[in-house]
């Protein structure tokens, strides 16, 4: 083996992305629905961001956190959009090695950021229901900004080593990825060296961030339920719980597909390949579409703000 071929194995010039296995002939047909999903995700989240910005009645902690969630969804959609549309619309499957590393980092970062924001939103609901008298003094603008910075910093710091851990691995089995975007679990399968460090670090990241976020979200709702059950009036109990419905639905839309992807990846190695691809696509594409629709449908203040934005101005 020559030195040049060894170098090419260690650092392939590019990876080949894959659409949906077995449905290659239908990729042009699938491009339409994908474009609609991206349009809804980008347009609906942009509407919520604009509504929170211009509507004074939405300048409250709950809606500030919602705007962070919408920003995360827009960023996630923008991270996957170039390669997904190139793969399905143009059948352009090549992605440069470094570009793939950057996309991998961005996808995992924005996903972790969304998990952190959902945890912050559960804290917001906890304070609003369990300690309403101190709500305004606990969740000040400075505290909210600090939480936002902390969520972003956590994502960047924890995931910063990931591209470098992957870059040290020799790639000699293949350069074909299983998705139309770059994910760390998919990429390390191509390595022909010991991937124990990458696997352990990935598992540590999963448990220390997503796992801990899920536990704290669950605990916050246990405390919320305990507090709500102490309310004498049934009407007031339902009113309090109704303020949590949107958040609960968004949490389920995010974590259920994520858990499904993890289970299939860990224990479904013999499952058909399209099952892995489908679960990953649901995990990445569905939450950015559902989140703004859920909050728009369940929160009348959001609907009113959006309606005012489109209402013609009287001369």
PDB file of C-alpha atoms in Angstrom:
ATOM      1  CA  UNK A   1       0.000   0.000   0.000  1.00  0.00           C
ATOM      2  CA  UNK A   2       1.429   3.408  -0.926  1.00  0.00           C
ATOM      3  CA  UNK A   3       1.666   6.384   1.381  1.00  0.00           C
ATOM      4  CA  UNK A   4      -0.867   8.316  -0.722  1.00  0.00           C
ATOM      5  CA  UNK A   5      -3.476   5.572  -0.409  1.00  0.00           C
ATOM      6  CA  UNK A   6      -2.949   5.457   3.366  1.00  0.00           C
ATOM      7  CA  UNK A   7      -3.499   9.188   3.592  1.00  0.00           C
ATOM      8  CA  UNK A   8      -6.659   8.934   1.493  1.00  0.00           C
ATOM      9  CA  UNK A   9      -8.016   6.267   3.817  1.00  0.00           C
ATOM     10  CA  UNK A  10      -7.339   8.337   6.928  1.00  0.00           C
ATOM     11  CA  UNK A  11      -8.823  11.514   5.484  1.00  0.00           C
ATOM     12  CA  UNK A  12     -11.279  10.810   2.647  1.00  0.00           C
ATOM     13  CA  UNK A  13     -11.902  13.834   0.472  1.00  0.00           C
ATOM     14  CA  UNK A  14     -15.655  13.466   0.842  1.00  0.00           C
ATOM     15  CA  UNK A  15     -18.519  11.310   2.026  1.00  0.00           C
ATOM     16  CA  UNK A  16     -21.460  10.045  -0.016  1.00  0.00           C
ATOM     17  CA  UNK A  17     -24.860  10.763   1.475  1.00  0.00           C
ATOM     18  CA  UNK A  18     -27.862   8.449   1.074  1.00  0.00           C
ATOM     19  CA  UNK A  19     -31.556   9.225   0.797  1.00  0.00           C
ATOM     20  CA  UNK A  20     -34.007   6.490   1.761  1.00  0.00           C
ATOM     21  CA  UNK A  21     -32.745   2.990   0.893  1.00  0.00           C
ATOM     22  CA  UNK A  22     -35.028   1.192  -1.526  1.00  0.00           C
ATOM     23  CA  UNK A  23     -36.814   4.384  -2.545  1.00  0.00           C
ATOM     24  CA  UNK A  24     -34.094   5.938  -4.688  1.00  0.00           C
ATOM     25  CA  UNK A  25     -36.425   6.138  -7.675  1.00  0.00           C
ATOM     26  CA  UNK A  26     -38.970   8.078  -5.613  1.00  0.00           C
ATOM     27  CA  UNK A  27     -36.564  10.719  -4.325  1.00  0.00           C
ATOM     28  CA  UNK A  28     -37.875  13.342  -6.747  1.00  0.00           C
ATOM     29  CA  UNK A  29     -41.384  12.701  -5.422  1.00  0.00           C
ATOM     30  CA  UNK A  30     -40.227  12.891  -1.815  1.00  0.00           C
ATOM     31  CA  UNK A  31     -38.528  16.227  -2.470  1.00  0.00           C
ATOM     32  CA  UNK A  32     -41.933  17.977  -2.589  1.00  0.00           C
ATOM     33  CA  UNK A  33     -43.110  16.937   0.901  1.00  0.00           C
ATOM     34  CA  UNK A  34     -39.634  17.669   2.306  1.00  0.00           C
ATOM     35  CA  UNK A  35     -39.730  21.186   0.856  1.00  0.00           C
ATOM     36  CA  UNK A  36     -43.180  21.704   2.400  1.00  0.00           C
ATOM     37  CA  UNK A  37     -41.893  20.542   5.784  1.00  0.00           C
ATOM     38  CA  UNK A  38     -38.922  22.897   5.610  1.00  0.00           C
ATOM     39  CA  UNK A  39     -41.179  25.774   4.531  1.00  0.00           C
ATOM     40  CA  UNK A  40     -43.539  25.140   7.458  1.00  0.00           C
ATOM     41  CA  UNK A  41     -40.688  24.737   9.956  1.00  0.00           C
ATOM     42  CA  UNK A  42     -38.873  27.899   8.838  1.00  0.00           C
ATOM     43  CA  UNK A  43     -41.986  30.009   8.195  1.00  0.00           C
ATOM     44  CA  UNK A  44     -43.946  29.061  11.336  1.00  0.00           C
ATOM     45  CA  UNK A  45     -40.967  29.436  13.663  1.00  0.00           C
ATOM     46  CA  UNK A  46     -40.035  32.757  12.062  1.00  0.00           C
ATOM     47  CA  UNK A  47     -43.625  33.937  12.667  1.00  0.00           C
ATOM     48  CA  UNK A  48     -43.385  33.065  16.365  1.00  0.00           C
ATOM     49  CA  UNK A  49     -40.019  34.837  16.668  1.00  0.00           C
ATOM     50  CA  UNK A  50     -41.455  37.952  15.045  1.00  0.00           C
ATOM     51  CA  UNK A  51     -44.641  37.807  17.136  1.00  0.00           C
ATOM     52  CA  UNK A  52     -42.668  37.627  20.394  1.00  0.00           C
ATOM     53  CA  UNK A  53     -40.442  40.478  19.214  1.00  0.00           C
ATOM     54  CA  UNK A  54     -43.178  42.955  18.244  1.00  0.00           C
ATOM     55  CA  UNK A  55     -46.023  42.075  20.646  1.00  0.00           C
ATOM     56  CA  UNK A  56     -45.597  43.647  24.121  1.00  0.00           C
ATOM     57  CA  UNK A  57     -48.065  41.199  25.715  1.00  0.00           C
ATOM     58  CA  UNK A  58     -45.669  38.349  24.825  1.00  0.00           C
ATOM     59  CA  UNK A  59     -42.700  39.899  26.626  1.00  0.00           C
ATOM     60  CA  UNK A  60     -42.912  37.315  29.404  1.00  0.00           C
ATOM     61  CA  UNK A  61     -40.580  34.458  30.436  1.00  0.00           C
ATOM     62  CA  UNK A  62     -42.731  31.722  28.890  1.00  0.00           C
ATOM     63  CA  UNK A  63     -42.648  33.371  25.463  1.00  0.00           C
ATOM     64  CA  UNK A  64     -38.974  34.273  25.674  1.00  0.00           C
ATOM     65  CA  UNK A  65     -38.248  30.576  26.168  1.00  0.00           C
ATOM     66  CA  UNK A  66     -40.605  29.775  23.287  1.00  0.00           C
ATOM     67  CA  UNK A  67     -38.653  32.147  21.043  1.00  0.00           C
ATOM     68  CA  UNK A  68     -35.443  30.318  22.037  1.00  0.00           C
ATOM     69  CA  UNK A  69     -37.108  27.042  21.050  1.00  0.00           C
ATOM     70  CA  UNK A  70     -38.153  28.524  17.710  1.00  0.00           C
ATOM     71  CA  UNK A  71     -34.621  29.806  17.097  1.00  0.00           C
ATOM     72  CA  UNK A  72     -33.259  26.316  17.831  1.00  0.00           C
ATOM     73  CA  UNK A  73     -35.759  24.776  15.401  1.00  0.00           C
ATOM     74  CA  UNK A  74     -34.832  27.249  12.657  1.00  0.00           C
ATOM     75  CA  UNK A  75     -31.125  26.568  13.229  1.00  0.00           C
ATOM     76  CA  UNK A  76     -31.686  22.794  13.133  1.00  0.00           C
ATOM     77  CA  UNK A  77     -33.637  23.068   9.868  1.00  0.00           C
ATOM     78  CA  UNK A  78     -30.957  25.255   8.314  1.00  0.00           C
ATOM     79  CA  UNK A  79     -28.247  22.774   9.376  1.00  0.00           C
ATOM     80  CA  UNK A  80     -29.876  19.862   7.524  1.00  0.00           C
ATOM     81  CA  UNK A  81     -31.548  21.694   4.627  1.00  0.00           C
ATOM     82  CA  UNK A  82     -28.571  22.039   2.198  1.00  0.00           C
ATOM     83  CA  UNK A  83     -27.603  18.369   2.098  1.00  0.00           C
ATOM     84  CA  UNK A  84     -31.148  16.976   2.307  1.00  0.00           C
ATOM     85  CA  UNK A  85     -32.435  19.040  -0.608  1.00  0.00           C
ATOM     86  CA  UNK A  86     -29.266  18.426  -2.650  1.00  0.00           C
ATOM     87  CA  UNK A  87     -29.647  14.673  -2.106  1.00  0.00           C
ATOM     88  CA  UNK A  88     -33.362  14.443  -2.892  1.00  0.00           C
ATOM     89  CA  UNK A  89     -33.748  17.211  -5.491  1.00  0.00           C
ATOM     90  CA  UNK A  90     -30.441  17.139  -7.378  1.00  0.00           C
ATOM     91  CA  UNK A  91     -29.134  13.661  -6.503  1.00  0.00           C
ATOM     92  CA  UNK A  92     -25.918  15.455  -5.461  1.00  0.00           C
ATOM     93  CA  UNK A  93     -24.653  13.120  -2.764  1.00  0.00           C
ATOM     94  CA  UNK A  94     -21.086  14.343  -2.191  1.00  0.00           C
ATOM     95  CA  UNK A  95     -20.198  16.297   0.932  1.00  0.00           C
ATOM     96  CA  UNK A  96     -16.660  17.362   1.792  1.00  0.00           C
ATOM     97  CA  UNK A  97     -15.050  15.710   4.813  1.00  0.00           C
ATOM     98  CA  UNK A  98     -14.717  18.924   6.847  1.00  0.00           C
ATOM     99  CA  UNK A  99     -18.193  20.104   5.832  1.00  0.00           C
ATOM    100  CA  UNK A 100     -19.589  16.816   7.134  1.00  0.00           C
ATOM    101  CA  UNK A 101     -17.804  17.318  10.463  1.00  0.00           C
ATOM    102  CA  UNK A 102     -19.252  20.824  10.748  1.00  0.00           C
ATOM    103  CA  UNK A 103     -22.767  19.623   9.944  1.00  0.00           C
ATOM    104  CA  UNK A 104     -22.452  16.786  12.461  1.00  0.00           C
ATOM    105  CA  UNK A 105     -21.393  19.271  15.169  1.00  0.00           C
ATOM    106  CA  UNK A 106     -24.226  21.680  14.340  1.00  0.00           C
ATOM    107  CA  UNK A 107     -26.958  19.018  14.260  1.00  0.00           C
ATOM    108  CA  UNK A 108     -25.948  17.522  17.603  1.00  0.00           C
ATOM    109  CA  UNK A 109     -25.419  20.986  19.134  1.00  0.00           C
ATOM    110  CA  UNK A 110     -28.837  22.338  18.159  1.00  0.00           C
ATOM    111  CA  UNK A 111     -30.484  19.105  19.269  1.00  0.00           C
ATOM    112  CA  UNK A 112     -28.822  19.387  22.681  1.00  0.00           C
ATOM    113  CA  UNK A 113     -29.740  23.064  22.796  1.00  0.00           C
ATOM    114  CA  UNK A 114     -33.407  22.189  22.218  1.00  0.00           C
ATOM    115  CA  UNK A 115     -33.287  19.676  25.065  1.00  0.00           C
ATOM    116  CA  UNK A 116     -31.870  22.343  27.386  1.00  0.00           C
ATOM    117  CA  UNK A 117     -34.546  24.839  26.348  1.00  0.00           C
ATOM    118  CA  UNK A 118     -37.291  22.289  27.055  1.00  0.00           C
ATOM    119  CA  UNK A 119     -35.808  21.850  30.531  1.00  0.00           C
ATOM    120  CA  UNK A 120     -35.817  25.639  31.026  1.00  0.00           C
ATOM    121  CA  UNK A 121     -39.459  25.764  29.910  1.00  0.00           C
ATOM    122  CA  UNK A 122     -40.369  23.089  32.478  1.00  0.00           C
ATOM    123  CA  UNK A 123     -38.670  25.217  35.148  1.00  0.00           C
ATOM    124  CA  UNK A 124     -40.745  28.173  33.964  1.00  0.00           C
ATOM    125  CA  UNK A 125     -43.970  26.142  34.378  1.00  0.00           C
ATOM    126  CA  UNK A 126     -42.800  24.883  37.773  1.00  0.00           C
ATOM    127  CA  UNK A 127     -42.230  28.414  39.119  1.00  0.00           C
ATOM    128  CA  UNK A 128     -45.441  29.749  37.540  1.00  0.00           C
ATOM    129  CA  UNK A 129     -47.599  27.071  39.190  1.00  0.00           C
ATOM    130  CA  UNK A 130     -45.754  26.192  42.403  1.00  0.00           C
ATOM    131  CA  UNK A 131     -44.527  29.672  43.365  1.00  0.00           C
ATOM    132  CA  UNK A 132     -46.593  32.209  41.373  1.00  0.00           C
ATOM    133  CA  UNK A 133     -46.025  35.091  43.814  1.00  0.00           C
ATOM    134  CA  UNK A 134     -42.275  35.053  43.114  1.00  0.00           C
ATOM    135  CA  UNK A 135     -42.558  34.283  39.377  1.00  0.00           C
ATOM    136  CA  UNK A 136     -41.588  37.786  38.232  1.00  0.00           C
ATOM    137  CA  UNK A 137     -38.715  38.071  40.726  1.00  0.00           C
ATOM    138  CA  UNK A 138     -37.276  34.593  40.006  1.00  0.00           C
ATOM    139  CA  UNK A 139     -37.455  34.689  36.198  1.00  0.00           C
ATOM    140  CA  UNK A 140     -36.119  38.163  35.480  1.00  0.00           C
ATOM    141  CA  UNK A 141     -34.820  39.148  32.041  1.00  0.00           C
ATOM    142  CA  UNK A 142     -31.259  38.737  33.331  1.00  0.00           C
ATOM    143  CA  UNK A 143     -31.966  35.206  34.579  1.00  0.00           C
ATOM    144  CA  UNK A 144     -33.647  34.247  31.290  1.00  0.00           C
ATOM    145  CA  UNK A 145     -30.712  35.604  29.275  1.00  0.00           C
ATOM    146  CA  UNK A 146     -28.313  33.715  31.556  1.00  0.00           C
ATOM    147  CA  UNK A 147     -30.220  30.477  31.038  1.00  0.00           C
ATOM    148  CA  UNK A 148     -30.112  30.975  27.266  1.00  0.00           C
ATOM    149  CA  UNK A 149     -26.350  31.588  27.311  1.00  0.00           C
ATOM    150  CA  UNK A 150     -25.821  28.573  29.582  1.00  0.00           C
ATOM    151  CA  UNK A 151     -27.812  26.300  27.257  1.00  0.00           C
ATOM    152  CA  UNK A 152     -25.772  27.397  24.234  1.00  0.00           C
ATOM    153  CA  UNK A 153     -22.459  27.186  26.104  1.00  0.00           C
ATOM    154  CA  UNK A 154     -23.246  23.671  27.357  1.00  0.00           C
ATOM    155  CA  UNK A 155     -23.928  22.462  23.809  1.00  0.00           C
ATOM    156  CA  UNK A 156     -20.735  23.991  22.427  1.00  0.00           C
ATOM    157  CA  UNK A 157     -18.394  22.921  25.245  1.00  0.00           C
ATOM    158  CA  UNK A 158     -19.620  19.320  25.578  1.00  0.00           C
ATOM    159  CA  UNK A 159     -19.695  18.631  21.832  1.00  0.00           C
ATOM    160  CA  UNK A 160     -16.528  20.531  20.895  1.00  0.00           C
ATOM    161  CA  UNK A 161     -14.262  17.421  21.216  1.00  0.00           C
ATOM    162  CA  UNK A 162     -16.524  15.279  19.009  1.00  0.00           C
ATOM    163  CA  UNK A 163     -15.213  16.340  15.557  1.00  0.00           C
ATOM    164  CA  UNK A 164     -11.615  15.978  16.747  1.00  0.00           C
ATOM    165  CA  UNK A 165     -12.271  12.524  18.218  1.00  0.00           C
ATOM    166  CA  UNK A 166     -13.683  11.441  14.876  1.00  0.00           C
ATOM    167  CA  UNK A 167     -10.983  13.082  12.769  1.00  0.00           C
ATOM    168  CA  UNK A 168      -8.271  10.914  14.362  1.00  0.00           C
ATOM    169  CA  UNK A 169     -10.005   7.710  13.144  1.00  0.00           C
ATOM    170  CA  UNK A 170      -8.883   6.084   9.872  1.00  0.00           C
ATOM    171  CA  UNK A 171     -11.768   5.696   7.412  1.00  0.00           C
ATOM    172  CA  UNK A 172     -11.119   2.657   5.240  1.00  0.00           C
ATOM    173  CA  UNK A 173     -14.335   0.601   5.059  1.00  0.00           C
ATOM    174  CA  UNK A 174     -16.435   2.925   2.932  1.00  0.00           C
ATOM    175  CA  UNK A 175     -17.291   6.595   2.578  1.00  0.00           C
ATOM    176  CA  UNK A 176     -21.061   6.044   2.165  1.00  0.00           C
ATOM    177  CA  UNK A 177     -23.238   7.371   4.992  1.00  0.00           C
ATOM    178  CA  UNK A 178     -26.722   6.042   5.772  1.00  0.00           C
ATOM    179  CA  UNK A 179     -28.527   9.401   5.804  1.00  0.00           C
ATOM    180  CA  UNK A 180     -28.813  12.596   3.801  1.00  0.00           C
ATOM    181  CA  UNK A 181     -26.927  14.408   6.595  1.00  0.00           C
ATOM    182  CA  UNK A 182     -23.986  13.655   8.885  1.00  0.00           C
ATOM    183  CA  UNK A 183     -24.504  12.083  12.326  1.00  0.00           C
ATOM    184  CA  UNK A 184     -21.777  10.879  14.682  1.00  0.00           C
ATOM    185  CA  UNK A 185     -23.166   7.330  15.273  1.00  0.00           C
ATOM    186  CA  UNK A 186     -23.420   6.838  11.507  1.00  0.00           C
ATOM    187  CA  UNK A 187     -19.958   8.207  10.757  1.00  0.00           C
ATOM    188  CA  UNK A 188     -18.010   6.131  13.296  1.00  0.00           C
ATOM    189  CA  UNK A 189     -19.336   2.949  11.661  1.00  0.00           C
ATOM    190  CA  UNK A 190     -17.010   3.704   8.732  1.00  0.00           C
ATOM    191  CA  UNK A 191     -13.870   3.660  10.885  1.00  0.00           C
ATOM    192  CA  UNK A 192     -11.534   0.674  10.729  1.00  0.00           C
ATOM    193  CA  UNK A 193      -9.936   1.377  14.128  1.00  0.00           C
ATOM    194  CA  UNK A 194     -11.027   1.035  17.728  1.00  0.00           C
ATOM    195  CA  UNK A 195     -14.005   3.360  18.285  1.00  0.00           C
ATOM    196  CA  UNK A 196     -14.348   2.665  22.017  1.00  0.00           C
ATOM    197  CA  UNK A 197     -13.418   6.226  23.033  1.00  0.00           C
ATOM    198  CA  UNK A 198     -15.922   7.719  20.574  1.00  0.00           C
ATOM    199  CA  UNK A 199     -18.676   5.353  21.716  1.00  0.00           C
ATOM    200  CA  UNK A 200     -18.021   5.990  25.412  1.00  0.00           C
ATOM    201  CA  UNK A 201     -17.900   9.748  24.919  1.00  0.00           C
ATOM    202  CA  UNK A 202     -21.083   9.694  22.842  1.00  0.00           C
ATOM    203  CA  UNK A 203     -22.832   7.654  25.529  1.00  0.00           C
ATOM    204  CA  UNK A 204     -21.557  10.050  28.222  1.00  0.00           C
ATOM    205  CA  UNK A 205     -22.894  13.033  26.269  1.00  0.00           C
ATOM    206  CA  UNK A 206     -26.267  11.322  25.840  1.00  0.00           C
ATOM    207  CA  UNK A 207     -26.637  10.514  29.548  1.00  0.00           C
ATOM    208  CA  UNK A 208     -25.191  13.726  30.983  1.00  0.00           C
ATOM    209  CA  UNK A 209     -27.314  16.037  28.831  1.00  0.00           C
ATOM    210  CA  UNK A 210     -30.425  14.486  27.289  1.00  0.00           C
ATOM    211  CA  UNK A 211     -30.753  11.904  30.066  1.00  0.00           C
ATOM    212  CA  UNK A 212     -30.397  14.444  32.879  1.00  0.00           C
ATOM    213  CA  UNK A 213     -32.718  16.886  31.126  1.00  0.00           C
ATOM    214  CA  UNK A 214     -35.415  14.202  30.879  1.00  0.00           C
ATOM    215  CA  UNK A 215     -35.052  13.337  34.570  1.00  0.00           C
ATOM    216  CA  UNK A 216     -35.340  16.976  35.679  1.00  0.00           C
ATOM    217  CA  UNK A 217     -38.312  17.602  33.358  1.00  0.00           C
ATOM    218  CA  UNK A 218     -40.030  14.547  34.835  1.00  0.00           C
ATOM    219  CA  UNK A 219     -39.286  15.704  38.399  1.00  0.00           C
ATOM    220  CA  UNK A 220     -40.587  19.191  37.662  1.00  0.00           C
ATOM    221  CA  UNK A 221     -43.913  17.752  36.511  1.00  0.00           C
ATOM    222  CA  UNK A 222     -44.106  15.504  39.573  1.00  0.00           C
ATOM    223  CA  UNK A 223     -43.806  18.641  41.723  1.00  0.00           C
ATOM    224  CA  UNK A 224     -46.259  20.517  39.487  1.00  0.00           C
ATOM    225  CA  UNK A 225     -48.844  17.741  39.830  1.00  0.00           C
ATOM    226  CA  UNK A 226     -48.326  17.651  43.601  1.00  0.00           C
ATOM    227  CA  UNK A 227     -48.905  21.396  43.777  1.00  0.00           C
ATOM    228  CA  UNK A 228     -51.931  21.313  41.463  1.00  0.00           C
ATOM    229  CA  UNK A 229     -53.598  18.516  43.415  1.00  0.00           C
ATOM    230  CA  UNK A 230     -53.463  20.749  46.503  1.00  0.00           C
ATOM    231  CA  UNK A 231     -55.703  23.309  44.776  1.00  0.00           C
ATOM    232  CA  UNK A 232     -59.252  22.964  46.087  1.00  0.00           C
ATOM    233  CA  UNK A 233     -61.125  24.133  42.996  1.00  0.00           C
ATOM    234  CA  UNK A 234     -61.357  21.614  40.143  1.00  0.00           C
ATOM    235  CA  UNK A 235     -61.683  24.484  37.664  1.00  0.00           C
ATOM    236  CA  UNK A 236     -58.468  26.066  38.921  1.00  0.00           C
ATOM    237  CA  UNK A 237     -56.666  22.721  38.762  1.00  0.00           C
ATOM    238  CA  UNK A 238     -57.644  22.268  35.119  1.00  0.00           C
ATOM    239  CA  UNK A 239     -56.681  25.853  34.341  1.00  0.00           C
ATOM    240  CA  UNK A 240     -53.233  25.345  35.863  1.00  0.00           C
ATOM    241  CA  UNK A 241     -52.664  22.056  34.040  1.00  0.00           C
ATOM    242  CA  UNK A 242     -53.863  23.552  30.757  1.00  0.00           C
ATOM    243  CA  UNK A 243     -50.908  25.959  30.799  1.00  0.00           C
ATOM    244  CA  UNK A 244     -48.598  22.912  30.637  1.00  0.00           C
ATOM    245  CA  UNK A 245     -50.289  21.046  27.777  1.00  0.00           C
ATOM    246  CA  UNK A 246     -48.323  22.714  24.970  1.00  0.00           C
ATOM    247  CA  UNK A 247     -45.016  22.090  26.715  1.00  0.00           C
ATOM    248  CA  UNK A 248     -45.865  18.441  27.433  1.00  0.00           C
ATOM    249  CA  UNK A 249     -46.781  17.840  23.773  1.00  0.00           C
ATOM    250  CA  UNK A 250     -43.552  19.475  22.583  1.00  0.00           C
ATOM    251  CA  UNK A 251     -41.506  17.404  25.059  1.00  0.00           C
ATOM    252  CA  UNK A 252     -43.143  14.214  23.753  1.00  0.00           C
ATOM    253  CA  UNK A 253     -42.582  15.285  20.123  1.00  0.00           C
ATOM    254  CA  UNK A 254     -38.878  15.725  20.852  1.00  0.00           C
ATOM    255  CA  UNK A 255     -37.995  12.899  23.244  1.00  0.00           C
ATOM    256  CA  UNK A 256     -40.147  10.039  21.921  1.00  0.00           C
ATOM    257  CA  UNK A 257     -38.466   9.993  18.460  1.00  0.00           C
ATOM    258  CA  UNK A 258     -35.067  10.531  20.107  1.00  0.00           C
ATOM    259  CA  UNK A 259     -35.572   7.537  22.405  1.00  0.00           C
ATOM    260  CA  UNK A 260     -36.790   5.536  19.399  1.00  0.00           C
ATOM    261  CA  UNK A 261     -33.631   6.394  17.450  1.00  0.00           C
ATOM    262  CA  UNK A 262     -31.427   5.412  20.416  1.00  0.00           C
ATOM    263  CA  UNK A 263     -33.258   2.113  20.946  1.00  0.00           C
ATOM    264  CA  UNK A 264     -33.109   1.190  17.260  1.00  0.00           C
ATOM    265  CA  UNK A 265     -29.431   2.139  17.078  1.00  0.00           C
ATOM    266  CA  UNK A 266     -28.458   0.178  20.207  1.00  0.00           C
ATOM    267  CA  UNK A 267     -30.717  -2.867  19.985  1.00  0.00           C
ATOM    268  CA  UNK A 268     -32.094  -2.969  16.440  1.00  0.00           C
ATOM    269  CA  UNK A 269     -28.914  -3.741  14.540  1.00  0.00           C
ATOM    270  CA  UNK A 270     -30.754  -6.402  12.520  1.00  0.00           C
ATOM    271  CA  UNK A 271     -33.726  -4.155  11.733  1.00  0.00           C
ATOM    272  CA  UNK A 272     -34.162  -3.150   8.058  1.00  0.00           C
ATOM    273  CA  UNK A 273     -31.974  -0.223   7.104  1.00  0.00           C
ATOM    274  CA  UNK A 274     -34.925   1.982   6.160  1.00  0.00           C
ATOM    275  CA  UNK A 275     -36.201   1.726   9.773  1.00  0.00           C
ATOM    276  CA  UNK A 276     -33.021   3.416  11.061  1.00  0.00           C
ATOM    277  CA  UNK A 277     -33.274   6.094   8.379  1.00  0.00           C
ATOM    278  CA  UNK A 278     -36.979   6.699   8.982  1.00  0.00           C
ATOM    279  CA  UNK A 279     -36.555   7.057  12.759  1.00  0.00           C
ATOM    280  CA  UNK A 280     -33.666   9.497  12.323  1.00  0.00           C
ATOM    281  CA  UNK A 281     -35.659  11.566   9.827  1.00  0.00           C
ATOM    282  CA  UNK A 282     -38.656  11.719  12.178  1.00  0.00           C
ATOM    283  CA  UNK A 283     -36.383  12.809  15.031  1.00  0.00           C
ATOM    284  CA  UNK A 284     -34.787  15.639  13.037  1.00  0.00           C
ATOM    285  CA  UNK A 285     -37.645  16.838  10.808  1.00  0.00           C
ATOM    286  CA  UNK A 286     -40.850  16.463  12.848  1.00  0.00           C
ATOM    287  CA  UNK A 287     -40.186  18.572  16.013  1.00  0.00           C
ATOM    288  CA  UNK A 288     -39.321  21.804  14.098  1.00  0.00           C
ATOM    289  CA  UNK A 289     -42.613  21.419  12.202  1.00  0.00           C
ATOM    290  CA  UNK A 290     -44.810  20.415  15.153  1.00  0.00           C
ATOM    291  CA  UNK A 291     -43.488  22.796  17.824  1.00  0.00           C
ATOM    292  CA  UNK A 292     -44.780  26.083  16.339  1.00  0.00           C
ATOM    293  CA  UNK A 293     -48.042  24.437  15.267  1.00  0.00           C
ATOM    294  CA  UNK A 294     -48.646  23.070  18.789  1.00  0.00           C
ATOM    295  CA  UNK A 295     -48.017  26.419  20.458  1.00  0.00           C
ATOM    296  CA  UNK A 296     -50.038  28.312  17.843  1.00  0.00           C
ATOM    297  CA  UNK A 297     -52.979  25.934  18.256  1.00  0.00           C
ATOM    298  CA  UNK A 298     -52.902  25.713  22.061  1.00  0.00           C
ATOM    299  CA  UNK A 299     -51.898  29.267  23.024  1.00  0.00           C
ATOM    300  CA  UNK A 300     -54.453  31.961  22.246  1.00  0.00           C
ATOM    301  CA  UNK A 301     -51.961  34.753  23.007  1.00  0.00           C
ATOM    302  CA  UNK A 302     -49.715  33.505  20.191  1.00  0.00           C
ATOM    303  CA  UNK A 303     -52.672  33.261  17.795  1.00  0.00           C
ATOM    304  CA  UNK A 304     -53.788  36.798  18.639  1.00  0.00           C
ATOM    305  CA  UNK A 305     -50.286  38.198  18.135  1.00  0.00           C
ATOM    306  CA  UNK A 306     -49.936  36.499  14.744  1.00  0.00           C
ATOM    307  CA  UNK A 307     -53.401  37.715  13.737  1.00  0.00           C
ATOM    308  CA  UNK A 308     -52.444  41.299  14.637  1.00  0.00           C
ATOM    309  CA  UNK A 309     -49.309  40.995  12.515  1.00  0.00           C
ATOM    310  CA  UNK A 310     -51.379  40.192   9.420  1.00  0.00           C
ATOM    311  CA  UNK A 311     -54.294  42.472  10.170  1.00  0.00           C
ATOM    312  CA  UNK A 312     -54.306  45.374   7.671  1.00  0.00           C
ATOM    313  CA  UNK A 313     -53.422  48.718   9.209  1.00  0.00           C
ATOM    314  CA  UNK A 314     -56.311  51.208   9.146  1.00  0.00           C
ATOM    315  CA  UNK A 315     -55.520  54.513   7.464  1.00  0.00           C
TER     316      UNK A 315
END
